[in-house]
mmCIF file of C-alpha atoms in Angstrom:
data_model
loop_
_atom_site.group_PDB
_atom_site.id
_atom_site.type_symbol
_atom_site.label_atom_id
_atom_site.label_comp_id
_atom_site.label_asym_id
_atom_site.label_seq_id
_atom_site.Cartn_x
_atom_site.Cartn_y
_atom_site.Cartn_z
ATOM 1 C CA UNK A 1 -10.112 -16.848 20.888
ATOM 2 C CA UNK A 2 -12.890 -15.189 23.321
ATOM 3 C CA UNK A 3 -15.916 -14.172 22.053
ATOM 4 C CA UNK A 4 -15.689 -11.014 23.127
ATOM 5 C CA UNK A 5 -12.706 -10.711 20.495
ATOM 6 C CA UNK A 6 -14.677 -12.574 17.859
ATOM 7 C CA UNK A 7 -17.304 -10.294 17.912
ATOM 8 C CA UNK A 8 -15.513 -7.525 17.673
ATOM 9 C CA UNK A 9 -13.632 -8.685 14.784
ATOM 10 C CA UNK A 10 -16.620 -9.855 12.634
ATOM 11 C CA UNK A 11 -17.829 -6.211 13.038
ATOM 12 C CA UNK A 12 -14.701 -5.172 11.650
ATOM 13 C CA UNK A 13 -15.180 -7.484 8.942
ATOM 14 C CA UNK A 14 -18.379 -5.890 8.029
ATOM 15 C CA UNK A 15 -17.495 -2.034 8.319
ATOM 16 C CA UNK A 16 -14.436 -3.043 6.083
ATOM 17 C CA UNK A 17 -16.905 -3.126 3.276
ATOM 18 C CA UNK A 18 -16.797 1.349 3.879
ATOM 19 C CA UNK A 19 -13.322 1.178 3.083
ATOM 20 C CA UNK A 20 -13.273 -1.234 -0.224
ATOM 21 C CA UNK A 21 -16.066 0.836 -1.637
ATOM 22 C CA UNK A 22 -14.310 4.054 -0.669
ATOM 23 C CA UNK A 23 -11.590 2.439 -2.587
ATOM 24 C CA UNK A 24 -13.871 1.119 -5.726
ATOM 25 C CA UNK A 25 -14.883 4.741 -5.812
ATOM 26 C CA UNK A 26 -12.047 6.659 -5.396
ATOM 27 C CA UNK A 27 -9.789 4.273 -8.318
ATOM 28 C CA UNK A 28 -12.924 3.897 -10.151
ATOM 29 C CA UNK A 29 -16.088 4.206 -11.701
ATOM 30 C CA UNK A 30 -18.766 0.985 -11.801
ATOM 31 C CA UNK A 31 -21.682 1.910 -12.998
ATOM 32 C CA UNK A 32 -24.600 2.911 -11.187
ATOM 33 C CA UNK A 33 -26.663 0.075 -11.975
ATOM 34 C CA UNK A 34 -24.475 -2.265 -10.679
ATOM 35 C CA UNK A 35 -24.409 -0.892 -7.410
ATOM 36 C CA UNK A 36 -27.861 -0.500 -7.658
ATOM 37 C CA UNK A 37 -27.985 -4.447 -8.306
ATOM 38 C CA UNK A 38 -25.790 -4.843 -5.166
ATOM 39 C CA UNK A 39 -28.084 -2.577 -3.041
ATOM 40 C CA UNK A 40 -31.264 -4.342 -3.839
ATOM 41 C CA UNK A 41 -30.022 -8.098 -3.099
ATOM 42 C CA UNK A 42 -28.404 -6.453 0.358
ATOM 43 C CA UNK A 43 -31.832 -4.848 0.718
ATOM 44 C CA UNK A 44 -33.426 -8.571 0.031
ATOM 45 C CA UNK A 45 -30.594 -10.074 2.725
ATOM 46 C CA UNK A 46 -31.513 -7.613 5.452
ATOM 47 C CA UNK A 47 -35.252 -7.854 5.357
ATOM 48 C CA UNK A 48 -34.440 -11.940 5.762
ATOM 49 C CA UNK A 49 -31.693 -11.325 8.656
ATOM 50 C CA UNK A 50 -34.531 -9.184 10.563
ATOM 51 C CA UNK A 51 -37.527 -11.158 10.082
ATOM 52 C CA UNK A 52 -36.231 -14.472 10.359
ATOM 53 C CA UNK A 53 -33.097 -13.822 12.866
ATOM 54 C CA UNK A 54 -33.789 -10.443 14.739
ATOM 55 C CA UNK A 55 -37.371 -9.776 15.315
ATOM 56 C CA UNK A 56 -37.885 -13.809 15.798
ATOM 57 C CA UNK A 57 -34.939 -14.410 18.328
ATOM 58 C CA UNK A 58 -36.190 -10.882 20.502
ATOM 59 C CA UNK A 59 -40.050 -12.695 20.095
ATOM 60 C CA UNK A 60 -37.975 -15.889 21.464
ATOM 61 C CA UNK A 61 -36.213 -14.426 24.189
ATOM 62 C CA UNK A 62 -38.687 -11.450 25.538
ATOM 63 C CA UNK A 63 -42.251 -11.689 24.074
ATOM 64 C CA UNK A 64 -44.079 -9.660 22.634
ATOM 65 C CA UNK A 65 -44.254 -6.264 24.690
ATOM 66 C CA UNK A 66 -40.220 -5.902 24.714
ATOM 67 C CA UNK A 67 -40.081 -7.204 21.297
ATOM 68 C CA UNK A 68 -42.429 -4.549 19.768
ATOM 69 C CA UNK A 69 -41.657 -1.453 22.171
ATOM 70 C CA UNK A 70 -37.865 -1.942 21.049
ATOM 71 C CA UNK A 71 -38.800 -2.529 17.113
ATOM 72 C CA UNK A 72 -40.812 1.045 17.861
ATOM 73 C CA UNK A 73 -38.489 2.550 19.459
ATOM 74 C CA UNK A 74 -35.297 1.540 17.291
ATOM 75 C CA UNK A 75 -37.316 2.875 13.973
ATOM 76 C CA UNK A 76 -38.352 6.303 15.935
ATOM 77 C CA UNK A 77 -34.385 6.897 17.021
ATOM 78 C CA UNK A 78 -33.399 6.106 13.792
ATOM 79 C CA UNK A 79 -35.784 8.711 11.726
ATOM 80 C CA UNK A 80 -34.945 11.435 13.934
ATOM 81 C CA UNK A 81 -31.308 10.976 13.630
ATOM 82 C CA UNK A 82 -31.692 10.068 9.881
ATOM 83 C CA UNK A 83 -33.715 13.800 9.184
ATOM 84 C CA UNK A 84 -30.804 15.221 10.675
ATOM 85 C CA UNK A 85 -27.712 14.433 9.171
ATOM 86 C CA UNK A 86 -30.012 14.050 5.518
ATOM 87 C CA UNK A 87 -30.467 17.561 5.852
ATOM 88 C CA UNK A 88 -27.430 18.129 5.810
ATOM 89 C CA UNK A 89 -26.355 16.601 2.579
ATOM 90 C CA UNK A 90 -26.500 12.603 3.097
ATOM 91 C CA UNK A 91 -30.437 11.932 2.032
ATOM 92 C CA UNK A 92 -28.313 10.026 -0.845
ATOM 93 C CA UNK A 93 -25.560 8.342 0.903
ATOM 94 C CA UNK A 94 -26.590 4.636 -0.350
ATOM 95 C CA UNK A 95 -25.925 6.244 -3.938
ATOM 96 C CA UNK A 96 -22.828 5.253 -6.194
ATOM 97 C CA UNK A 97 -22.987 8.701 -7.308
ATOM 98 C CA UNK A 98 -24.301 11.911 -7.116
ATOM 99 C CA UNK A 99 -26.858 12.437 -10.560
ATOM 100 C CA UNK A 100 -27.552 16.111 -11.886
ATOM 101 C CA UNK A 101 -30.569 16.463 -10.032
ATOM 102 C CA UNK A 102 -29.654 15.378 -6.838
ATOM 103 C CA UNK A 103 -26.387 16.794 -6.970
ATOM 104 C CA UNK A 104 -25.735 18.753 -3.514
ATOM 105 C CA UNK A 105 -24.444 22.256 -3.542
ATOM 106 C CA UNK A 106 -21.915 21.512 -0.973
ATOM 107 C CA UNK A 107 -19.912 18.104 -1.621
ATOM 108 C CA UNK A 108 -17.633 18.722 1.296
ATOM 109 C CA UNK A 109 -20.307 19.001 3.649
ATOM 110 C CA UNK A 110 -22.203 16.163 1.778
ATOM 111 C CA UNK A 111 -19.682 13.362 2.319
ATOM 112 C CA UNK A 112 -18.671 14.102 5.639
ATOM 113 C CA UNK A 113 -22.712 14.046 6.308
ATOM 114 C CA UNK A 114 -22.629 10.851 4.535
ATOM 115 C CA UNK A 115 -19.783 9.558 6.504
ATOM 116 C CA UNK A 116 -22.147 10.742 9.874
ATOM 117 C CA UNK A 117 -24.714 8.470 8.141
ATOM 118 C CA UNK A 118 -22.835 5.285 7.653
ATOM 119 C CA UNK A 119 -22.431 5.697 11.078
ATOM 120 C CA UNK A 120 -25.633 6.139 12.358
ATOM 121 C CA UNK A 121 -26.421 3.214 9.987
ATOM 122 C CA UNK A 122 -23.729 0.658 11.013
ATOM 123 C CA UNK A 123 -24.159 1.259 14.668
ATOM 124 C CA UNK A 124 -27.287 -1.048 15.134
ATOM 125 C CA UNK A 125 -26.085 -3.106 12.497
ATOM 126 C CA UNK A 126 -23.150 -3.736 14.397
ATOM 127 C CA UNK A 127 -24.228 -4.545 17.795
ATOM 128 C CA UNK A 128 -26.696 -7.059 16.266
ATOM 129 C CA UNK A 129 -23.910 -8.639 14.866
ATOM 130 C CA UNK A 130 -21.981 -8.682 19.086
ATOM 131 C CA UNK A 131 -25.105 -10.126 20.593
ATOM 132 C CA UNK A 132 -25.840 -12.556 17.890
ATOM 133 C CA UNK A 133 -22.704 -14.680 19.821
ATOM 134 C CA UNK A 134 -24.518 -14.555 23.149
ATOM 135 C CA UNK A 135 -26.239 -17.896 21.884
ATOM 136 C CA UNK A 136 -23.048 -19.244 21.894
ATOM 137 C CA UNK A 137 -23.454 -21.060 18.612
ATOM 138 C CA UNK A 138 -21.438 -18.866 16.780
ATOM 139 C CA UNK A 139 -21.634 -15.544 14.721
ATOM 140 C CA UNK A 140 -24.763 -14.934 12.327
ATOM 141 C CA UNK A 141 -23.673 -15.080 9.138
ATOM 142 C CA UNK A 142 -26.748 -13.822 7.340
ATOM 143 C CA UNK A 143 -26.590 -10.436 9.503
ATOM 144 C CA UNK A 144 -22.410 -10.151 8.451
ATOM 145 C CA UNK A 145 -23.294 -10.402 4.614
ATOM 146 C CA UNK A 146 -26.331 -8.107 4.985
ATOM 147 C CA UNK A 147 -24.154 -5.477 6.869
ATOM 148 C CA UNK A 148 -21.011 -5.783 4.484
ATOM 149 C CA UNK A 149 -23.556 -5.795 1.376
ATOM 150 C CA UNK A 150 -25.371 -2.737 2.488
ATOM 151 C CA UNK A 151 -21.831 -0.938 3.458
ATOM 152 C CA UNK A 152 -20.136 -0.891 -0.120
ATOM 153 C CA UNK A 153 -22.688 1.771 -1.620
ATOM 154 C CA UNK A 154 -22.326 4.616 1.356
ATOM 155 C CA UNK A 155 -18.080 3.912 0.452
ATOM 156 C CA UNK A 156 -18.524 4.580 -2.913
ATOM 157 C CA UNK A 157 -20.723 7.206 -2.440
ATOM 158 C CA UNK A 158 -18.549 9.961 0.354
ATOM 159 C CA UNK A 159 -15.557 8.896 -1.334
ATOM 160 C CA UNK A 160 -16.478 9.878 -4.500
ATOM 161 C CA UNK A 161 -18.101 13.428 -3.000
ATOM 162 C CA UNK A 162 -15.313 13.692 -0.959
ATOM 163 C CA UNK A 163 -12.672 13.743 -3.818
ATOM 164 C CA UNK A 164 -14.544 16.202 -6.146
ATOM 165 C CA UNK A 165 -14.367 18.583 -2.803
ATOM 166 C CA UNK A 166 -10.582 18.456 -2.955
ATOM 167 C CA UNK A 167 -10.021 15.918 0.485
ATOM 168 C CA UNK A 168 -6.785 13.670 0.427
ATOM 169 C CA UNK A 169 -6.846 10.174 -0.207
ATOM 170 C CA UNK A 170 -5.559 10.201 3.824
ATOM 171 C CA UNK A 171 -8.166 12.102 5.219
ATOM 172 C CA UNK A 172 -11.138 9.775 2.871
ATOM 173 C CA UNK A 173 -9.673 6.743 4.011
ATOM 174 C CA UNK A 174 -8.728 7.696 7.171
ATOM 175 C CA UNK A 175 -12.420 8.527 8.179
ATOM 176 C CA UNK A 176 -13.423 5.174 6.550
ATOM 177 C CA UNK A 177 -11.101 2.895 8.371
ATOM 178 C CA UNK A 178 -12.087 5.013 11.633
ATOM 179 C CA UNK A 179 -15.771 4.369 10.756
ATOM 180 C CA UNK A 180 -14.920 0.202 9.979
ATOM 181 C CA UNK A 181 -13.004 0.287 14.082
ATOM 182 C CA UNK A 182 -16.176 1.923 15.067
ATOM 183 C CA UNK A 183 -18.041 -1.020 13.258
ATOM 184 C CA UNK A 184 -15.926 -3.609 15.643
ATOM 185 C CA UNK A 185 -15.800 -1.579 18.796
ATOM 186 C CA UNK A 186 -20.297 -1.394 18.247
ATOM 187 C CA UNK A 187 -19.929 -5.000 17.699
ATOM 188 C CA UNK A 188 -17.322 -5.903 20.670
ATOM 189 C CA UNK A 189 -19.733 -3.488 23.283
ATOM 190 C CA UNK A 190 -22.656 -5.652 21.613
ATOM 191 C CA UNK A 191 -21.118 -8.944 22.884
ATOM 192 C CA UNK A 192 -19.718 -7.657 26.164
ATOM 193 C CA UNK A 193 -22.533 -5.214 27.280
ATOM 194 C CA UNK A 194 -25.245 -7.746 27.174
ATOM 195 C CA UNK A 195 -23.487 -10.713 27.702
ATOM 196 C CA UNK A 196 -25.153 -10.974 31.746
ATOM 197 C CA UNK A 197 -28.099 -9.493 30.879
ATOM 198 C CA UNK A 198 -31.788 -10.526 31.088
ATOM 199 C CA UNK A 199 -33.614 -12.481 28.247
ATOM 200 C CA UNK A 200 -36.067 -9.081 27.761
ATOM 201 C CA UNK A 201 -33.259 -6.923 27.599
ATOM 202 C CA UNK A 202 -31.820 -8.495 24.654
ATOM 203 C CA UNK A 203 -34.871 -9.066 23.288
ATOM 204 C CA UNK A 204 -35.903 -5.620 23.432
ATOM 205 C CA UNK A 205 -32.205 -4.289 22.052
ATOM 206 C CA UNK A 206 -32.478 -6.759 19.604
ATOM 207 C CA UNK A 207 -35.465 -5.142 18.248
ATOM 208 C CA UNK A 208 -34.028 -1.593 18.474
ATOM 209 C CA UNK A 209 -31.594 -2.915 16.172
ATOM 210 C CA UNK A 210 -34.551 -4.788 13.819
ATOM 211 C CA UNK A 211 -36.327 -1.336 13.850
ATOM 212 C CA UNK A 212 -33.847 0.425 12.932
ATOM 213 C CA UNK A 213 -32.206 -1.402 10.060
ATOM 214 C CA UNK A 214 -36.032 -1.948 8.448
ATOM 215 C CA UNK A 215 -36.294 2.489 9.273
ATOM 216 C CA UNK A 216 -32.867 2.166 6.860
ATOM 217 C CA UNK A 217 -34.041 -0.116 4.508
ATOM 218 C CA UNK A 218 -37.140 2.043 3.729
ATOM 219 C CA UNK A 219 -35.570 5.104 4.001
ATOM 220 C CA UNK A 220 -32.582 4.812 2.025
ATOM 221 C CA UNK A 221 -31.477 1.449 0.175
ATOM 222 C CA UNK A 222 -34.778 0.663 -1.486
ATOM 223 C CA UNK A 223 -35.858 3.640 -3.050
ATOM 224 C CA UNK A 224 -32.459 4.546 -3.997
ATOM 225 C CA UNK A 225 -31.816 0.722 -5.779
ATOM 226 C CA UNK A 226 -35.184 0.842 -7.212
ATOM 227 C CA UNK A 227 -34.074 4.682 -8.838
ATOM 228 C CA UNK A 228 -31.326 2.715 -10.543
ATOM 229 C CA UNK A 229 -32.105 -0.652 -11.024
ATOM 230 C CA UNK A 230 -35.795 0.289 -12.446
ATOM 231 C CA UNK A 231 -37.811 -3.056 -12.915
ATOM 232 C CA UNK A 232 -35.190 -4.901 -12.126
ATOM 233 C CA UNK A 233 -35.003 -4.279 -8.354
ATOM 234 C CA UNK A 234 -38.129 -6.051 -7.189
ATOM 235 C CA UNK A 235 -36.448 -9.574 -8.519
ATOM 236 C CA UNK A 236 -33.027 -8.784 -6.963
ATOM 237 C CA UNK A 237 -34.159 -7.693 -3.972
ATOM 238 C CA UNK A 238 -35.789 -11.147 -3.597
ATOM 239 C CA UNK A 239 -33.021 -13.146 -4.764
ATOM 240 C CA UNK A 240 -31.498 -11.766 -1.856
ATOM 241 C CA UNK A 241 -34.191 -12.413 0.506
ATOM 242 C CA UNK A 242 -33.969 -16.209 -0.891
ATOM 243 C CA UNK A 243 -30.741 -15.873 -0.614
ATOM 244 C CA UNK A 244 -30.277 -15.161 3.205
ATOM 245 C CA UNK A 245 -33.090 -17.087 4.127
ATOM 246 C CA UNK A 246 -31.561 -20.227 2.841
ATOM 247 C CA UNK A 247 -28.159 -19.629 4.126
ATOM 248 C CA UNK A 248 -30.146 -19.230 7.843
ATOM 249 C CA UNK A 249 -31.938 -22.433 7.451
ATOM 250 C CA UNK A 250 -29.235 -24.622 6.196
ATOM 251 C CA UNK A 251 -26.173 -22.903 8.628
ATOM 252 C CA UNK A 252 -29.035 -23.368 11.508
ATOM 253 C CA UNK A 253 -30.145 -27.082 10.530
#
């Protein structure tokens, strides 16, 4: 199978984790500290995949000028576009529910914002996953678990908001499953846009991506697993830091 398809379908793989939390939180309820458990180990896998993966293959491949300018710039586009859809109802879109006093006024405007933030979010995420095959020695599996982990709360999250407001189970999982495509198309243009290009641009998109997943992590997934998981979130997040890291070192011995 080309790569080009390969990548695109591991970046389906990983949006797919929208849609089966959409699902978990349209059928159901789990409670909120379980998703808050899941959060903070995704957290932990992501802060591995960029260290140790992203922000050391761009040092590999461009230095340290392309390397840092990218990390800069991929945390700046991220904030900017982060302030604007939060203010407009997705500041909480890593949640597994809405609690009284964070409750939006407008839950049809929230979840579609949320939806426009899983988007923003899975873009970068995505792509890394495309060039990550550019190596040629096959996906990164780290960056596919961190992606699919960090997915499942922003499902559970618009789905839920999105069913108080009244939306069919079409239209919820119909954006969802358009949001996972989006996911593999991001990850397909990842692998096929920079497959000719020049060690420093890599490097430097690379680190767009690296800056803007650690602008996510700080942003949104941490403080919103540590509301939950209390105490508890410091020692998940680092079992999934352990986690990833030893999955990279043993898949890459």
């Amino acid at each position: 199978m080309p790569l080009i398809i390969q990548a695109g379908l591991w970046g389906l793989l990983s949006g797919s984790a929208l849609v089966l939390g959409a699902l978990i939180g349209y059928f159901s309820k789990l409670p909120q500290r379980v998703i808050a458990g899941v959060m903070a180990f995704g957290a932990g896998v992501l802060i591995s995949a960029l260290s140790f993966d992203l922000m050391d293959e761009a040092y590999r491949q461009g230095g340290i000028g392309s390397t840092s300018l990218g990390f800069l710039a991929g945390a700046a586009v991220y904030t900017g576009a982060n302030v604007l859809v939060s203010r407009r109802g997705a500041q909480h879109r890593k949640r597994s529910g809405f609690t009284e006093h964070a409750r939006p006024s407008n839950e049809q405007g929230s979840g579609l914002a949320i939806a426009l933030g899983a988007l923003l979010d899975g873009i970068p995420e995505s792509i890394v996953i495309g060039v990550s095959l550019l190596e040629g020695a096959g996906v990164s599996l780290v960056a596919v678990a961190a992606v699919f982990l960090s997915n499942l709360p922003e499902g559970l999250s618009s789905a839920a908001g999105m069913r108080r407001a009244g939306h069919s189970k079409a239209y919820i999982f119909g954006i969802w499953g358009g949001i996972a495509l989006a996911s593999g198309i991001a990850a397909l243009i990842g692998y096929g846009a920079f497959a000719e290009a020049a060690p420093a641009t890599i490097a430097f998109v690379t680190a767009v991506a690296a800056g803007a997943i650690l602008a996510m992590l700080t942003d949104t997934m941490v403080p919103e697993a540590f509301e939950t998981a209390h105490e508890y979130a410091g020692l998940i997040t680092v079992a999934g830091f352990l986690a990833a890291f030893t999955l990279s070192r043993v898949v890459g011995a």
